[in-house]
Structure formats: structure tokens, C-alpha cells
CSV table of C-alpha atoms and ligand atoms in Angstrom, one decimal:
chain,number,residue,atom,x,y,z
R,1,MET,CA,-24.9,73.4,48.2
R,2,THR,CA,-26.0,76.3,45.7
R,3,PHE,CA,-27.5,74.6,42.3
R,4,PRO,CA,-26.7,76.7,39.4
R,5,LEU,CA,-28.7,79.6,38.4
R,6,ARG,CA,-31.7,78.4,35.5
R,7,ILE,CA,-31.9,80.8,33.3
R,8,ALA,CA,-33.7,81.5,30.2
R,9,LEU,CA,-32.5,83.6,27.0
R,10,ILE,CA,-35.0,85.7,25.0
R,11,GLY,CA,-34.0,86.8,21.4
R,12,ALA,CA,-31.6,84.1,20.5
R,13,GLY,CA,-29.9,85.7,17.3
R,14,VAL,CA,-26.2,86.8,16.8
R,15,MET,CA,-25.8,87.6,20.4
R,16,GLY,CA,-27.8,85.7,22.3
R,17,ARG,CA,-25.8,82.8,20.9
R,18,GLN,CA,-22.5,84.6,22.4
R,19,HIS,CA,-24.5,84.6,25.5
R,20,CYS,CA,-26.0,80.9,24.9
R,21,GLN,CA,-21.6,80.3,24.4
R,22,HIS,CA,-20.8,82.1,28.2
R,23,LEU,CA,-24.0,80.0,29.7
R,24,GLN,CA,-22.7,77.0,28.7
R,25,ARG,CA,-19.2,76.9,30.3
R,26,CYS,CA,-20.0,78.6,33.1
R,27,ASP,CA,-20.9,76.3,36.0
R,28,GLU,CA,-23.1,79.0,38.1
R,29,VAL,CA,-25.8,78.8,36.0
R,30,GLN,CA,-27.7,76.9,33.7
R,31,LEU,CA,-29.6,77.7,30.3
R,32,CYS,CA,-33.3,76.3,30.5
R,33,ALA,CA,-35.1,77.8,27.9
R,34,ILE,CA,-35.4,80.0,24.4
R,35,ALA,CA,-38.1,82.3,23.4
R,36,ASP,CA,-37.7,83.7,20.1
R,37,PRO,CA,-40.2,83.6,16.8
R,38,GLY,CA,-37.4,83.3,14.8
R,39,PRO,CA,-37.2,81.1,11.9
R,40,GLN,CA,-33.7,79.5,13.4
R,41,ALA,CA,-35.1,79.8,16.9
R,42,GLU,CA,-36.4,76.1,17.2
R,43,ALA,CA,-33.4,74.5,15.9
R,44,PHE,CA,-30.9,76.3,18.0
R,45,ALA,CA,-33.0,75.3,21.2
R,46,ALA,CA,-33.2,71.8,19.9
R,47,GLU,CA,-29.5,71.8,19.7
R,48,HIS,CA,-29.3,73.0,23.3
R,49,GLY,CA,-31.8,70.6,24.2
R,50,VAL,CA,-33.8,73.1,26.0
R,51,PRO,CA,-37.9,73.6,25.5
R,52,TYR,CA,-38.4,76.3,22.7
R,53,PHE,CA,-41.1,79.3,22.8
R,54,ALA,CA,-42.1,81.5,20.0
R,55,ASP,CA,-43.7,83.7,22.7
R,56,HIS,CA,-41.2,85.1,26.0
R,57,ARG,CA,-44.9,85.3,28.0
R,58,TRP,CA,-45.4,81.8,27.8
R,59,MET,CA,-42.2,80.8,28.1
R,60,LEU,CA,-42.0,83.0,31.3
R,61,GLU,CA,-45.3,81.6,32.6
R,62,GLN,CA,-44.3,77.9,31.7
R,63,VAL,CA,-40.5,77.4,32.7
R,64,ARG,CA,-40.5,79.9,35.8
R,65,PRO,CA,-37.1,80.6,34.8
R,66,GLU,CA,-34.8,82.2,37.4
R,67,ALA,CA,-33.1,84.5,35.5
R,68,VAL,CA,-33.1,86.0,31.9
R,69,ILE,CA,-30.8,87.1,29.2
R,70,VAL,CA,-33.0,89.9,26.9
R,71,ALA,CA,-31.0,89.7,23.6
R,72,ASN,CA,-34.1,91.1,21.0
R,73,PRO,CA,-34.3,94.1,19.2
R,74,ASN,CA,-32.9,97.1,20.6
R,75,ALA,CA,-36.9,98.4,20.1
R,76,LEU,CA,-38.3,95.5,22.4
R,77,HIS,CA,-36.0,95.8,25.4
R,78,VAL,CA,-38.6,97.8,27.7
R,79,SER,CA,-41.3,96.0,27.0
R,80,THR,CA,-39.5,92.9,27.2
R,81,ALA,CA,-37.4,93.7,30.6
R,82,LEU,CA,-41.5,95.1,31.7
R,83,ASP,CA,-42.6,91.5,31.3
R,84,CYS,CA,-39.6,89.9,33.2
R,85,ILE,CA,-39.9,92.2,36.2
R,86,ALA,CA,-44.2,91.9,36.6
R,87,ALA,CA,-42.8,88.4,36.6
R,88,GLY,CA,-40.8,88.9,39.4
R,89,ILE,CA,-37.5,87.4,37.3
R,90,PRO,CA,-33.8,89.3,37.4
R,91,VAL,CA,-33.2,90.9,34.0
R,92,LEU,CA,-29.9,90.9,32.2
R,93,LEU,CA,-30.8,93.2,29.8
R,94,GLU,CA,-28.5,93.9,26.3
R,95,LYS,CA,-27.7,97.6,25.7
R,96,PRO,CA,-29.0,100.3,24.7
R,97,VAL,CA,-31.4,99.5,27.9
R,98,GLY,CA,-34.7,101.3,25.2
R,99,VAL,CA,-34.7,103.3,22.9
R,100,HIS,CA,-36.4,106.2,24.3
R,101,LEU,CA,-35.7,108.1,27.6
R,102,ASP,CA,-39.5,108.0,28.2
R,103,GLU,CA,-40.0,104.3,28.3
R,104,VAL,CA,-36.3,103.7,30.4
R,105,ARG,CA,-38.2,106.0,33.0
R,106,GLU,CA,-40.5,102.8,33.3
R,107,LEU,CA,-38.3,100.7,33.4
R,108,VAL,CA,-36.3,102.0,35.9
R,109,ALA,CA,-39.8,103.0,38.0
R,110,ALA,CA,-41.0,99.1,37.8
R,111,SER,CA,-38.0,97.7,38.6
R,112,GLU,CA,-37.7,99.6,42.1
R,113,ARG,CA,-41.0,99.4,42.8
R,114,HIS,CA,-40.8,95.7,42.4
R,115,GLY,CA,-37.5,94.8,43.7
R,116,VAL,CA,-36.7,92.6,40.5
R,117,PRO,CA,-32.6,94.0,39.5
R,118,VAL,CA,-32.2,94.9,35.8
R,119,LEU,CA,-28.2,94.8,34.9
R,120,VAL,CA,-27.8,96.5,31.5
R,121,GLY,CA,-25.2,94.4,28.9
R,122,HIS,CA,-23.1,97.2,28.9
R,123,HIS,CA,-20.2,94.3,29.2
R,124,ARG,CA,-17.2,96.6,28.1
R,125,ARG,CA,-17.0,97.9,32.1
R,126,HIS,CA,-16.2,93.9,33.0
R,127,ASN,CA,-13.5,94.3,31.0
R,128,PRO,CA,-10.1,93.7,33.6
R,129,LEU,CA,-8.2,96.4,31.5
R,130,ILE,CA,-11.4,98.5,31.8
R,131,ALA,CA,-11.5,98.3,35.7
R,132,ARG,CA,-7.4,98.8,36.0
R,133,ALA,CA,-8.2,102.1,33.7
R,134,HIS,CA,-11.1,102.7,36.3
R,135,GLU,CA,-8.5,102.6,39.3
R,136,LEU,CA,-5.7,104.5,37.7
R,137,LEU,CA,-8.1,107.3,36.3
R,138,ARG,CA,-10.0,107.0,39.9
R,139,ASP,CA,-6.5,107.2,42.2
R,140,GLY,CA,-5.3,110.4,40.4
R,141,ALA,CA,-2.4,109.0,38.1
R,142,LEU,CA,-2.9,111.3,35.3
R,143,GLY,CA,-3.6,114.5,37.6
R,144,ARG,CA,-6.0,116.5,36.1
R,145,LEU,CA,-8.0,114.8,33.2
R,146,THR,CA,-7.8,117.2,30.3
R,147,THR,CA,-8.3,116.2,27.1
R,148,VAL,CA,-9.9,112.8,25.9
R,149,THR,CA,-10.3,111.4,22.4
R,150,ALA,CA,-12.1,108.5,21.7
R,151,LEU,CA,-12.5,106.6,17.8
R,152,TRP,CA,-14.9,103.9,16.7
R,153,GLN,CA,-13.6,103.6,13.1
R,154,LEU,CA,-14.4,100.8,11.5
R,155,GLN,CA,-16.3,99.1,8.3
R,156,LYS,CA,-19.5,96.8,8.7
R,157,PRO,CA,-20.0,94.9,5.5
R,158,ALA,CA,-23.4,95.6,3.7
R,159,SER,CA,-24.5,91.9,4.8
R,160,TYR,CA,-24.5,93.6,8.5
R,161,TYR,CA,-27.7,95.5,7.5
R,162,ASP,CA,-29.9,92.6,5.5
R,163,ILE,CA,-31.4,92.4,8.8
R,164,PRO,CA,-34.6,95.0,8.2
R,165,TRP,CA,-34.5,95.7,12.1
R,166,ARG,CA,-30.7,97.0,12.0
R,167,ARG,CA,-31.7,99.6,9.1
R,168,GLU,CA,-34.8,101.3,10.8
R,169,PRO,CA,-35.0,103.9,13.6
R,170,GLY,CA,-34.4,102.4,17.5
R,171,ALA,CA,-30.5,100.8,15.3
R,172,GLY,CA,-28.4,103.1,13.7
R,173,MET,CA,-24.5,103.7,14.7
R,174,LEU,CA,-25.0,106.2,17.9
R,175,LEU,CA,-27.7,103.5,19.4
R,176,THR,CA,-25.9,100.2,18.3
R,177,ASN,CA,-22.3,100.9,18.6
R,178,LEU,CA,-21.0,104.7,20.3
R,179,ILE,CA,-23.3,104.0,22.8
R,180,HIS,CA,-20.5,101.8,24.1
R,181,ASP,CA,-17.8,104.0,23.7
R,182,LEU,CA,-19.7,106.6,25.7
R,183,ASP,CA,-20.3,104.8,28.2
R,184,LEU,CA,-16.7,103.7,28.8
R,185,LEU,CA,-16.3,107.5,28.6
R,186,ARG,CA,-18.9,108.1,31.2
R,187,HIS,CA,-17.1,105.4,33.7
R,188,LEU,CA,-14.2,106.4,33.0
R,189,CYS,CA,-14.3,110.3,32.7
R,190,GLY,CA,-17.2,110.8,34.4
R,191,GLU,CA,-20.9,112.6,33.3
R,192,VAL,CA,-21.0,114.5,30.5
R,193,ARG,CA,-22.6,118.4,30.8
R,194,ARG,CA,-23.3,119.3,27.6
R,195,VAL,CA,-22.4,117.6,23.7
R,196,GLN,CA,-22.2,119.3,20.6
R,197,ALA,CA,-22.2,117.4,17.1
R,198,PHE,CA,-22.4,116.8,13.3
R,199,THR,CA,-23.8,113.5,12.2
R,200,SER,CA,-24.1,112.4,8.6
R,201,ASN,CA,-25.6,109.1,6.7
R,202,ALA,CA,-23.9,110.4,2.9
R,203,VAL,CA,-21.8,106.9,2.7
R,204,ARG,CA,-25.0,104.6,3.3
R,205,GLY,CA,-28.0,106.5,3.0
R,206,PHE,CA,-30.1,104.8,5.7
R,207,ALA,CA,-32.5,106.8,7.9
R,208,ASN,CA,-29.6,106.0,10.6
R,209,GLU,CA,-26.5,107.8,10.6
R,210,ASP,CA,-23.4,106.4,9.3
R,211,CYS,CA,-20.6,108.5,10.7
R,212,ALA,CA,-20.5,111.1,13.8
R,213,ALA,CA,-18.3,113.6,15.5
R,214,VAL,CA,-19.0,114.8,19.0
R,215,LEU,CA,-17.6,117.5,21.3
R,216,LEU,CA,-18.0,116.2,24.6
R,217,GLN,CA,-17.7,118.6,28.1
R,218,PHE,CA,-17.2,116.3,31.2
R,219,GLU,CA,-18.5,117.8,34.7
R,220,ASN,CA,-15.1,117.9,35.8
R,221,GLY,CA,-14.0,120.4,33.2
R,222,ALA,CA,-12.3,118.1,30.7
R,223,LEU,CA,-13.4,117.9,27.3
R,224,GLY,CA,-13.2,115.4,24.7
R,225,THR,CA,-13.9,114.4,20.8
R,226,LEU,CA,-15.5,111.1,19.6
R,227,THR,CA,-15.9,110.6,15.7
R,228,GLY,CA,-17.2,107.5,14.5
R,229,SER,CA,-18.2,105.6,11.1
R,230,ASP,CA,-19.5,101.8,10.3
R,231,ALA,CA,-18.4,102.5,6.9
R,232,VAL,CA,-14.9,103.5,6.9
R,233,ALA,CA,-11.5,101.0,6.3
R,234,ALA,CA,-10.1,102.0,9.2
R,235,PRO,CA,-8.8,100.0,12.3
R,236,TRP,CA,-9.4,102.3,15.4
R,237,SER,CA,-12.1,101.0,17.7
R,238,TRP,CA,-13.4,99.0,20.3
R,239,GLU,CA,-13.7,96.0,18.6
R,240,LEU,CA,-10.7,96.1,16.5
R,241,ASP,CA,-8.2,97.2,18.8
R,242,SER,CA,-9.5,95.3,22.2
R,243,GLY,CA,-9.1,91.8,20.6
R,244,GLU,CA,-12.3,91.1,23.2
R,245,ASN,CA,-14.5,89.2,20.4
R,246,PRO,CA,-11.7,86.9,18.1
R,247,VAL,CA,-14.5,87.3,15.2
R,248,TYR,CA,-13.3,90.8,14.4
R,249,PRO,CA,-9.0,90.3,13.6
R,250,ARG,CA,-6.9,92.7,15.8
R,251,GLN,CA,-5.3,95.6,15.6
R,252,ALA,CA,-3.1,95.0,18.9
R,253,ASP,CA,-1.4,98.7,18.3
R,254,GLN,CA,-4.0,100.7,17.9
R,255,PRO,CA,-5.5,102.7,20.2
R,256,CYS,CA,-9.1,103.3,20.5
R,257,TYR,CA,-9.2,106.1,23.5
R,258,LEU,CA,-6.5,108.8,24.7
R,259,LEU,CA,-7.4,110.2,28.3
R,260,ALA,CA,-4.8,113.2,29.5
R,261,GLY,CA,-4.3,114.9,32.6
R,262,THR,CA,-1.8,116.8,34.2
R,263,ASP,CA,0.2,114.3,35.1
R,264,GLY,CA,0.3,111.3,32.2
R,265,ALA,CA,-1.6,110.0,29.5
R,266,LEU,CA,-3.5,106.8,29.2
R,267,ASN,CA,-4.1,104.6,26.1
R,268,ILE,CA,-6.7,102.4,25.7
R,269,PRO,CA,-6.9,99.0,25.6
R,270,GLN,CA,-2.7,98.9,25.0
R,271,LEU,CA,-3.2,100.6,28.9
R,272,LYS,CA,0.2,102.3,28.3
R,273,ARG,CA,0.9,104.9,30.4
R,274,TRP,CA,3.2,107.5,29.9
R,275,HIS,CA,4.3,110.6,32.9
R,276,TYR,CA,7.5,112.9,33.9
R,277,ALA,CA,9.9,111.4,36.4
R,278,GLU,CA,8.8,114.9,37.8
R,279,PRO,CA,5.5,116.0,37.4
R,280,GLY,CA,5.3,119.1,35.6
R,281,ALA,CA,9.3,118.4,33.9
R,282,GLY,CA,7.6,119.1,30.7
R,283,TRP,CA,8.4,119.1,26.9
R,284,HIS,CA,12.2,118.9,26.9
R,285,GLN,CA,12.7,115.8,29.6
R,286,PRO,CA,11.9,112.0,28.6
R,287,LEU,CA,8.3,111.5,28.7
R,288,LEU,CA,9.1,108.0,30.5
R,289,GLN,CA,6.2,104.9,29.5
R,290,GLU,CA,5.2,102.5,31.4
R,291,GLN,CA,3.3,99.2,30.7
R,292,GLU,CA,0.1,98.8,33.1
R,293,GLY,CA,-1.1,95.1,33.7
R,294,TYR,CA,-4.1,93.3,34.6
R,295,PRO,CA,-5.6,89.7,34.3
R,296,HIS,CA,-6.9,88.3,31.2
R,297,GLU,CA,-10.4,87.0,31.5
R,298,GLU,CA,-13.5,87.6,29.0
R,299,ALA,CA,-15.7,90.5,30.1
R,300,LEU,CA,-19.3,88.4,28.9
R,301,ASP,CA,-17.8,86.2,31.9
R,302,ARG,CA,-17.3,88.3,34.2
R,303,GLN,CA,-20.6,89.7,33.4
R,304,LEU,CA,-22.0,86.3,33.7
R,305,ARG,CA,-20.8,85.7,37.1
R,306,HIS,CA,-21.6,89.1,37.9
R,307,PHE,CA,-25.3,88.7,37.1
R,308,VAL,CA,-25.7,85.6,38.9
R,309,GLN,CA,-25.0,87.4,42.3
R,310,VAL,CA,-27.3,90.9,41.1
R,311,ALA,CA,-29.7,87.8,40.7
R,312,ARG,CA,-29.2,86.1,43.6
R,313,GLY,CA,-29.5,89.7,45.7
R,314,LEU,CA,-26.1,89.4,46.8
R,315,ALA,CA,-24.7,92.4,44.6
R,316,ALA,CA,-26.3,95.4,43.1
R,317,PRO,CA,-26.3,95.8,39.3
R,318,LEU,CA,-22.8,97.4,38.0
R,319,VAL,CA,-24.6,98.6,35.3
R,320,SER,CA,-27.9,99.7,36.8
R,321,ALA,CA,-31.2,100.9,33.9
R,322,ALA,CA,-31.0,104.1,35.5
R,323,ASP,CA,-27.0,104.4,34.9
R,324,ALA,CA,-27.4,102.7,31.4
R,325,GLY,CA,-30.5,105.5,31.1
R,326,ARG,CA,-28.1,108.2,31.4
R,327,THR,CA,-25.7,106.7,28.7
R,328,LEU,CA,-29.1,107.0,26.9
R,329,ALA,CA,-29.7,110.6,27.6
R,330,LEU,CA,-26.2,111.4,26.1
R,331,ILE,CA,-26.9,109.6,22.5
R,332,GLU,CA,-30.6,111.5,23.4
R,333,ALA,CA,-28.3,115.0,23.7
R,334,ILE,CA,-26.4,113.9,20.8
R,335,ARG,CA,-29.0,113.6,18.4
R,336,ARG,CA,-30.5,116.8,19.4
R,337,ALA,CA,-27.4,118.9,19.2
R,338,ALA,CA,-26.9,116.8,15.4
R,339,GLU,CA,-30.2,119.0,14.4
R,340,CYS,CA,-30.3,121.9,16.0
R,341,GLY,CA,-26.7,122.6,15.7
R,342,GLN,CA,-26.2,124.1,19.6
R,343,ALA,CA,-24.2,122.8,22.6
R,344,CYS,CA,-26.9,120.2,24.5
R,345,ARG,CA,-27.4,118.5,27.5
R,346,PRO,CA,-28.4,114.9,28.6
R,347,GLU,CA,-31.7,114.9,30.2
R,348,THR,CA,-32.1,113.6,34.0
R,349,ILE,CA,-33.2,109.7,34.7
L,1,NAD,N1,-23.0,94.1,23.9
L,1,NAD,C1,-23.1,94.1,22.9
L,1,NAD,O1,-21.4,93.9,22.4
L,1,NAD,C2,-23.9,92.9,21.5
L,1,NAD,C3,-23.4,93.0,20.1
L,1,NAD,C4,-24.1,92.7,19.4
L,1,NAD,C5,-25.5,93.0,19.4
L,1,NAD,N2,-26.3,93.4,20.7
L,1,NAD,C6,-27.0,93.6,21.3
L,1,NAD,O2,-28.2,92.7,21.6
L,1,NAD,C7,-29.2,92.6,20.4
L,1,NAD,C8,-29.8,91.7,19.6
L,1,NAD,O3,-28.7,92.1,18.5
L,1,NAD,P1,-28.7,90.7,17.3
L,1,NAD,O4,-27.2,91.6,16.7
L,1,NAD,O5,-28.0,89.7,18.0
L,1,NAD,O6,-29.6,91.6,17.0
L,1,NAD,P2,-30.3,90.3,15.8
L,1,NAD,O7,-31.0,90.5,14.4
L,1,NAD,O8,-28.9,88.7,15.1
L,1,NAD,O9,-30.6,88.5,17.0
L,1,NAD,C9,-32.1,89.6,17.6
L,1,NAD,C10,-32.8,88.2,17.6
L,1,NAD,O10,-34.3,88.3,18.4
L,1,NAD,C11,-35.4,87.6,18.0
L,1,NAD,N3,-36.3,88.5,18.1
L,1,NAD,C12,-37.4,89.5,17.6
L,1,NAD,N4,-38.4,89.9,18.1
L,1,NAD,C13,-38.5,88.9,19.3
L,1,NAD,C14,-39.4,88.9,20.4
L,1,NAD,N5,-40.8,89.3,20.1
L,1,NAD,N6,-39.0,87.8,21.4
L,1,NAD,C15,-38.1,87.0,21.4
L,1,NAD,N7,-37.0,87.5,20.4
L,1,NAD,C16,-37.6,88.1,19.4
L,1,NAD,C17,-34.9,87.7,16.3
L,1,NAD,O11,-35.7,86.2,15.3
L,1,NAD,C18,-33.5,87.2,16.2
L,1,NAD,O12,-33.1,85.9,16.7
L,1,NAD,C19,-29.8,94.4,20.2
L,1,NAD,O13,-29.9,94.7,21.0
L,1,NAD,C20,-27.8,95.2,20.5
L,1,NAD,O14,-28.0,95.9,20.4
L,1,NAD,C21,-25.0,93.9,21.8
């Protein structure tokens, strides 16, 4: 008989609490401690009947969890994950993997040196609809992928920014939100060779961008655009369109990604696929539409079960620190491109 994996949570804010809900309904795991210096965390730990620690290092020493979920502010991700790795404890680390590539390189090296796996929380890759889209692209259902259009346009309420770290360097729309879309684009469409970009903070006026327009050139020759804003009353985003998280009222008929190839096109998250009866038939012929199916299962539940396998040494991370580092490299290239006005290549990890 296998006992539930004893998992501790570091960082019990919005995302940490979401992880807790998933921990509670998975019989393969057991929440064993919470570490968070914030004012509400102790009461939250008491509600869950687990020991509370203000300092995660003390928790690691005292509780010796078998695995840890880290959901603290972005700028603390790498240092916290390094503490877990030094203690030999596998980590599910929320995205972004870090805020600078240099610290991520250190994390990748430490994970390899100690043989302790890190799974990064780009949970959308675990969504069954993305798994199906990935299969379709891999199997050539669209022919040669040619153009990619990605949208992330919604409105965060002003109160979202009441929490100071969300307004500071190390946060921002690129690193907090578009990183998810860029990670999915890499996963579905392949690595990006070069980017060009404009960013703006004209609406909110914070140190970080609230609007971005990005041009993407993929290694396979496909070209793409990603436009994002967190300050517009608009329905085009994974959050509103996918129905993945019920806290966002859904716009089920609106797509956020449009992928087009020489033999077909696919919209996401609806997973409608268009093609001609005869490949290459062209615009005078009816364009046929198919509805692709996929099993309905929550991405965070699937990610958690995958993490159990990773922590037990039975699976390699679907999103390793090095892989997530390549998505971070893309964010850094976009920032550089926006600053210098030139096309930029993502650095290698
Ligand atoms: N996967 C996703 O879709 C998703 C969604 C939201 C947030 N996130 C990520 O989760 C992380 C947390 O975001 P959030 O919105 O929950 O933020 P939040 O501010 O609501 O929560 C952060 C928590 O970390 C705690 N904290 C601060 N310093 C700490 C420390 N030294 N040790 C332990 N805990 C500490 C804070 O007290 C707070 O409770 C971020 O990295 C964010 O990018 C991921």
C-alpha cells in the first residue's frame, strides 16, 4: 500500500489556497504544514489542522515534508526552491520559475547536482484540451503551421494591485500573465527564434507594463502575434474563454488562440478545426468544421497527480526548471526588444 505523499505549502495567498483545495480532494496527497509570514496564514493553517511556520526553512527542518508546493511572490521563487533542493525535497514551483535568467540557471544546476526534481506550475499544459491540441499539431492535422494569433485581453480590477508586490519589478503582466500564453505557444508551436515588441504602461501608470504587442518568429518558420492588456473590458483571454477557473465568468464562444496551417486551422479553447475536403482546395470550396473532443478534467488536479509521480521519482517533470527558463528567456527577449526597438533572440539556458 502507498501512503499519501506529505506535501507542505510555502505561500498561502490566492494561489496557495487554490493549491490547498486541490490537495484536499486528492487521495494521493496529504497537506502536512504551511509556511507563510503573512497575517492570515496562521489561522489558515489552523483551519486545515496543520502546523504553521512563519519561516519555511524552519518548517523544512521540523516537518521534513516529502514534497513542497511553493506559491510565494515571484522574486522569492528561486531562493525558496534552492532551500528545498538543499533539503532534498522535490518542488512544485509556481510560475514564473524566477525573475532573472541567471538565478534560474543556478536553480537548474542545483536541481541537477542534487538530483532533486523541480516541476514548474505552468499548469495549462496539463489541461486535457491543450494535450489534445498538442497531439493535433504533432500529428500534422494543420499541415505546415504558418500563422499564430494569441490574445490576452481582459480587465483586472484596480483592487488586484492593492497588494504591493504585484506593482513592483519582478511582477507585471508579462511575467505574471503573458508568460502562461508564451509557455503554451512554445509547447504547441515550438521554440521561438526572434521577437519584436512594443510595451506600454499608459493606462495604469505602474512601473510594469499593462499592454504589449509582440511579434514572434518560430524556429519552424511560423509567424505569430501576441497582444495583451490587463486594463481593457474585453473577452479574449485564456482565463475568460477556457472556463478553467470558475472565479472568472466564462465567455465560452470566444477564442484566445487561432492557429493556422497549410491544411487546417484550430481555435483554442473551443478546439474547432477547419479544413477542406481536399487539401489545398482553396477559398471557392466549403471550409469544413470539426469539433475535436477531449476528456474533461481539471488542469490543477492533473498537475498535482503528475507532481506526485515526479516526487516519487516515477516521472520526469512535464515542465522542468530549464524548460520554464526558456519561457522566461522569451519574456526577457520581449523586454529587450521593446527597449531597443530591434528583433531579439531569447538567450539559451
Ligand atoms: N498558475 C497560475 O495560474 C497562478 C495564478 C496566480 C498566481 N500564481 C503565482 O503564484 C504566486 C503567488 O501569487 P498570489 O497571487 O497567490 O500572490 P499573493 O500575494 O496572494 O500570495 C503570496 C503569499 O506568499 C506569502 N509570502 C510572502 N513572503 C513569503 C515568504 N518569505 N515565505 C512564504 N510565504 C511568503 C504572502 O504572505 C502571501 O500569503 C506568484 O508567483 C504567482 O505568479 C500562479
